[in-house]
Amino acid sequence: YILPPIIFCAGFCLKKRAFVWNLLTITLYGFLGTLLTWLSLAALLLTLQDSASVFQPGYLGTKNFTTAEVYQLAAVMCSTDTVVALSLLDYTRVPVLYAVAAGEGVLNDAVAVVIFQSTLALTKIPDSSPQIPDIIWCCVYTFAGSVAIGSVCGLAAAFVLRKSSMEEEAVRECLLIIMTSWACYLMCEPLEMSGVIAIFAMSIVLSHYSFGSMTEEGRIGTVMTVHLMSYVAETFVYVAFSLSLCLPFN
């Protein structure tokens, strides 16, 4: 429940014109590129496990990884962080490169989460071992279904905002957007879809179709609230990660 505010802020405040113009490039790098990176890392890790002593049982207290664990480790490793890269780029000078890097970074994280969840779900099937074609098909199915759910939820929330009279209710506008985004994320859990991709698709659709029907106070308040929630979530992640490095392992 820490990741949704970060993903929602990334999609809601995304420069959508540059994103749409470079959608094919972003999709190729973010979706297909992440899958190819995951396949390469999985093959490399499996090869190292068979040949390198560092993966052998008993070396520094380690044990052999199962095939499913190797796939999950590769999914974690194929997720990249574009924060440093974006800090070095100037949007006014290289707008296309900045848009591609920002969009690919968000999509890369979402696809990596889907690969990890798909591998984890397939391991729960008794008497079966996850195969790469099954994982890829599960990822494509989950990705398409999650985008559809997020788009429908975003259009529904934008329709409610457009048809309802909230001229003096900026707080309700902000609350409606935040609550519907959380509802979209929670809806994907029982449907076995990816809430991360769904909330990212919803944030893009919602910001595109709802901004014109919102009041000025509602737009400013919603953007500030979304940024605040994302900043708090990121800070919590950094603090939790730092504390996990200091605490002794059990």
Short mmCIF file of C-alpha atoms in Angstrom, two decimals:
data_model
loop_
_atom_site.label_atom_id
_atom_site.label_comp_id
_atom_site.label_asym_id
_atom_site.label_seq_id
_atom_site.Cartn_x
_atom_site.Cartn_y
_atom_site.Cartn_z
CA TYR A 1 0.00 0.00 0.00
CA ILE A 2 3.03 2.33 -0.24
CA LEU A 3 3.55 2.11 -4.00
CA PRO A 4 0.09 3.30 -5.24
CA PRO A 5 0.51 6.98 -4.19
CA ILE A 6 3.88 7.13 -5.96
CA ILE A 7 2.56 5.56 -9.17
CA PHE A 8 -0.62 7.66 -9.12
CA CYS A 9 1.37 10.87 -8.75
CA ALA A 10 3.68 9.86 -11.60
CA GLY A 11 0.73 9.30 -13.94
CA PHE A 12 -1.49 12.14 -12.72
CA CYS A 13 1.24 14.78 -13.07
CA LEU A 14 2.76 13.32 -16.23
CA LYS A 15 3.23 15.60 -19.24
CA LYS A 16 0.67 13.74 -21.28
CA ARG A 17 1.26 15.39 -24.67
CA ALA A 18 4.90 14.28 -24.77
CA PHE A 19 3.88 10.90 -23.36
CA VAL A 20 1.27 10.29 -26.07
CA TRP A 21 3.57 11.45 -28.88
CA ASN A 22 6.23 8.94 -27.75
CA LEU A 23 3.84 6.22 -26.57
CA LEU A 24 5.16 3.59 -29.00
CA THR A 25 8.78 4.18 -27.97
CA ILE A 26 7.88 4.18 -24.28
CA THR A 27 5.91 0.94 -24.68
CA LEU A 28 8.74 -0.76 -26.56
CA TYR A 29 11.32 0.20 -23.94
CA GLY A 30 9.07 -0.12 -20.90
CA PHE A 31 7.23 -3.35 -21.74
CA LEU A 32 9.20 -5.27 -24.34
CA GLY A 33 12.56 -4.01 -23.07
CA THR A 34 11.73 -5.06 -19.51
CA LEU A 35 10.68 -8.53 -20.67
CA LEU A 36 13.91 -8.97 -22.63
CA THR A 37 15.96 -7.73 -19.68
CA TRP A 38 14.17 -10.16 -17.37
CA LEU A 39 14.77 -13.07 -19.76
CA SER A 40 18.46 -12.20 -20.07
CA LEU A 41 18.93 -11.88 -16.31
CA ALA A 42 17.06 -15.12 -15.64
CA ALA A 43 19.21 -17.00 -18.17
CA LEU A 44 22.38 -15.46 -16.70
CA LEU A 45 21.41 -16.33 -13.13
CA LEU A 46 20.52 -19.90 -14.06
CA THR A 47 23.85 -20.28 -15.85
CA LEU A 48 25.76 -18.87 -12.88
CA GLN A 49 23.90 -21.14 -10.50
CA ASP A 50 25.08 -24.19 -12.43
CA SER A 51 28.70 -23.05 -12.73
CA ALA A 52 29.65 -20.50 -10.04
CA SER A 53 30.46 -21.60 -6.52
CA VAL A 54 28.85 -18.55 -5.00
CA PHE A 55 25.44 -20.11 -5.62
CA GLN A 56 26.37 -23.53 -4.28
CA PRO A 57 24.82 -24.71 -1.00
CA GLY A 58 26.85 -23.97 2.08
CA TYR A 59 28.82 -21.06 0.57
CA LEU A 60 28.45 -18.19 3.05
CA GLY A 61 25.40 -19.93 4.44
CA THR A 62 23.47 -19.82 1.15
CA LYS A 63 21.43 -22.48 -0.58
CA ASN A 64 20.53 -23.27 -4.15
CA PHE A 65 17.76 -21.14 -5.61
CA THR A 66 14.79 -22.82 -7.23
CA THR A 67 13.84 -21.87 -10.78
CA ALA A 68 10.91 -19.81 -9.51
CA GLU A 69 13.17 -17.94 -7.09
CA VAL A 70 15.61 -17.18 -9.91
CA TYR A 71 12.76 -15.79 -12.01
CA GLN A 72 11.62 -13.62 -9.10
CA LEU A 73 15.15 -12.37 -8.44
CA ALA A 74 15.52 -11.48 -12.13
CA ALA A 75 12.21 -9.57 -11.97
CA VAL A 76 13.50 -7.52 -9.04
CA MET A 77 16.82 -6.83 -10.76
CA CYS A 78 15.25 -5.72 -14.08
CA SER A 79 13.46 -2.84 -12.37
CA THR A 80 15.53 0.32 -12.84
CA ASP A 81 15.38 3.67 -11.06
CA THR A 82 15.35 6.68 -13.40
CA VAL A 83 15.44 9.35 -10.69
CA VAL A 84 19.16 10.07 -11.16
CA ALA A 85 18.86 10.04 -14.94
CA LEU A 86 15.92 12.46 -14.88
CA SER A 87 17.78 14.79 -12.53
CA LEU A 88 20.52 15.12 -15.15
CA LEU A 89 18.11 15.95 -17.98
CA ASP A 90 16.62 19.36 -18.73
CA TYR A 91 13.06 19.09 -20.07
CA THR A 92 13.31 22.38 -21.95
CA ARG A 93 16.40 21.23 -23.89
CA VAL A 94 15.63 17.53 -24.46
CA PRO A 95 11.84 17.18 -24.05
CA VAL A 96 11.59 13.96 -26.05
CA LEU A 97 14.37 12.21 -24.15
CA TYR A 98 12.94 13.39 -20.83
CA ALA A 99 9.43 12.17 -21.70
CA VAL A 100 10.71 8.77 -22.86
CA ALA A 101 12.89 8.31 -19.77
CA ALA A 102 10.09 9.33 -17.39
CA GLY A 103 7.43 7.19 -19.06
CA GLU A 104 9.72 4.20 -19.46
CA GLY A 105 10.79 4.44 -15.82
CA VAL A 106 7.22 4.22 -14.52
CA LEU A 107 6.22 1.50 -16.99
CA ASN A 108 9.39 -0.47 -16.24
CA ASP A 109 8.58 -0.57 -12.53
CA ALA A 110 5.00 -1.61 -13.20
CA VAL A 111 5.98 -4.40 -15.62
CA ALA A 112 8.64 -5.69 -13.21
CA VAL A 113 5.98 -5.90 -10.47
CA VAL A 114 3.66 -7.78 -12.85
CA ILE A 115 6.41 -10.27 -13.75
CA PHE A 116 7.15 -10.88 -10.08
CA GLN A 117 3.47 -11.32 -9.21
CA SER A 118 2.89 -13.61 -12.20
CA THR A 119 5.79 -15.84 -11.21
CA LEU A 120 4.59 -15.90 -7.62
CA ALA A 121 1.05 -16.80 -8.68
CA LEU A 122 2.21 -19.65 -10.93
CA THR A 123 4.32 -21.13 -8.12
CA LYS A 124 1.17 -21.57 -6.03
CA ILE A 125 -0.24 -24.06 -8.53
CA PRO A 126 0.43 -27.54 -7.08
CA ASP A 127 2.67 -29.97 -8.94
CA SER A 128 3.80 -27.38 -11.48
CA SER A 129 6.87 -25.31 -12.17
CA PRO A 130 6.55 -21.86 -13.79
CA GLN A 131 7.61 -21.86 -17.43
CA ILE A 132 8.72 -18.76 -19.32
CA PRO A 133 5.91 -18.88 -21.95
CA ASP A 134 3.32 -19.18 -19.17
CA ILE A 135 4.87 -16.23 -17.31
CA ILE A 136 4.93 -14.06 -20.46
CA TRP A 137 1.31 -14.91 -21.29
CA CYS A 138 0.28 -14.18 -17.71
CA CYS A 139 2.08 -10.82 -17.89
CA VAL A 140 0.39 -9.83 -21.17
CA TYR A 141 -3.03 -10.90 -19.86
CA THR A 142 -2.54 -9.09 -16.56
CA PHE A 143 -1.20 -5.97 -18.27
CA ALA A 144 -4.12 -5.71 -20.71
CA GLY A 145 -6.73 -6.42 -18.06
CA SER A 146 -5.23 -3.94 -15.62
CA VAL A 147 -5.09 -1.17 -18.24
CA ALA A 148 -8.75 -1.85 -19.11
CA ILE A 149 -9.83 -1.69 -15.46
CA GLY A 150 -7.86 1.50 -14.83
CA SER A 151 -9.23 3.18 -17.96
CA VAL A 152 -12.84 2.32 -17.08
CA CYS A 153 -12.42 3.57 -13.50
CA GLY A 154 -10.78 6.77 -14.74
CA LEU A 155 -13.56 7.45 -17.24
CA ALA A 156 -16.22 6.73 -14.60
CA ALA A 157 -14.64 9.13 -12.10
CA ALA A 158 -14.24 11.82 -14.79
CA PHE A 159 -17.90 11.38 -15.78
CA VAL A 160 -19.02 11.85 -12.17
CA LEU A 161 -16.89 14.98 -11.83
CA ARG A 162 -18.26 16.40 -15.07
CA LYS A 163 -21.92 15.72 -14.30
CA SER A 164 -21.90 16.62 -10.59
CA SER A 165 -22.11 20.21 -9.40
CA MET A 166 -19.09 20.80 -7.15
CA GLU A 167 -18.45 24.44 -7.95
CA GLU A 168 -17.78 25.31 -4.31
CA GLU A 169 -16.60 21.87 -3.19
CA ALA A 170 -12.90 21.66 -4.02
CA VAL A 171 -12.34 19.29 -1.09
CA ARG A 172 -14.92 16.86 -2.43
CA GLU A 173 -13.31 16.91 -5.87
CA CYS A 174 -9.95 16.03 -4.38
CA LEU A 175 -11.50 13.38 -2.14
CA LEU A 176 -13.38 11.80 -5.05
CA ILE A 177 -10.22 11.47 -7.13
CA ILE A 178 -8.17 9.97 -4.29
CA MET A 179 -10.89 7.56 -3.13
CA THR A 180 -11.67 6.29 -6.64
CA SER A 181 -7.98 5.67 -7.27
CA TRP A 182 -7.72 3.57 -4.10
CA ALA A 183 -10.93 1.74 -5.04
CA CYS A 184 -9.44 0.94 -8.45
CA TYR A 185 -6.30 -0.42 -6.80
CA LEU A 186 -8.25 -2.57 -4.33
CA MET A 187 -10.58 -3.81 -7.07
CA CYS A 188 -7.69 -5.47 -8.88
CA GLU A 189 -6.71 -7.69 -5.95
CA PRO A 190 -9.72 -10.08 -6.04
CA LEU A 191 -9.59 -10.05 -9.86
CA GLU A 192 -5.90 -11.11 -9.76
CA MET A 193 -4.88 -8.09 -11.81
CA SER A 194 -2.09 -5.58 -11.20
CA GLY A 195 -3.27 -2.65 -9.13
CA VAL A 196 -0.07 -0.75 -9.96
CA ILE A 197 -0.72 -0.73 -13.72
CA ALA A 198 -4.44 -0.10 -13.20
CA ILE A 199 -3.84 2.95 -11.01
CA PHE A 200 -1.24 4.27 -13.46
CA ALA A 201 -3.67 3.98 -16.40
CA MET A 202 -6.45 5.50 -14.31
CA SER A 203 -4.33 8.47 -13.27
CA ILE A 204 -3.52 9.33 -16.90
CA VAL A 205 -7.14 9.00 -18.06
CA LEU A 206 -8.51 10.83 -15.03
CA SER A 207 -6.16 13.78 -15.27
CA HIS A 208 -6.85 14.14 -19.00
CA TYR A 209 -10.65 14.09 -18.80
CA SER A 210 -11.29 15.63 -15.37
CA PHE A 211 -9.08 18.73 -15.25
CA GLY A 212 -11.38 20.71 -17.55
CA SER A 213 -14.43 20.15 -15.34
CA MET A 214 -12.73 20.86 -12.00
CA THR A 215 -12.57 24.19 -10.24
CA GLU A 216 -9.28 26.09 -10.02
CA GLU A 217 -9.09 25.41 -6.28
CA GLY A 218 -9.84 21.73 -6.89
CA ARG A 219 -7.07 21.38 -9.46
CA ILE A 220 -4.47 23.06 -7.28
CA GLY A 221 -5.54 21.20 -4.15
CA THR A 222 -5.60 17.82 -5.89
CA VAL A 223 -2.14 18.25 -7.42
CA MET A 224 -0.68 19.38 -4.07
CA THR A 225 -2.34 16.50 -2.21
CA VAL A 226 -1.13 13.92 -4.74
CA HIS A 227 2.42 15.27 -4.56
CA LEU A 228 2.29 15.25 -0.75
CA MET A 229 1.11 11.64 -0.60
CA SER A 230 3.80 10.58 -3.05
CA TYR A 231 6.50 12.41 -1.10
CA VAL A 232 5.41 10.84 2.21
CA ALA A 233 5.31 7.37 0.63
CA GLU A 234 8.78 7.75 -0.88
CA THR A 235 10.17 9.00 2.44
CA PHE A 236 8.65 6.02 4.25
CA VAL A 237 10.23 3.63 1.75
CA TYR A 238 13.68 5.20 2.16
CA VAL A 239 13.41 5.16 5.97
CA ALA A 240 12.19 1.55 6.04
CA PHE A 241 14.97 0.45 3.69
CA SER A 242 17.61 2.23 5.79
CA LEU A 243 16.31 0.65 8.98
CA SER A 244 16.28 -2.79 7.37
CA LEU A 245 20.00 -2.43 6.67
CA CYS A 246 20.73 -1.59 10.30
CA LEU A 247 18.58 -4.26 11.91
CA PRO A 248 20.11 -7.73 12.40
CA PHE A 249 18.86 -10.56 10.23
CA ASN A 250 16.92 -13.38 11.90
#
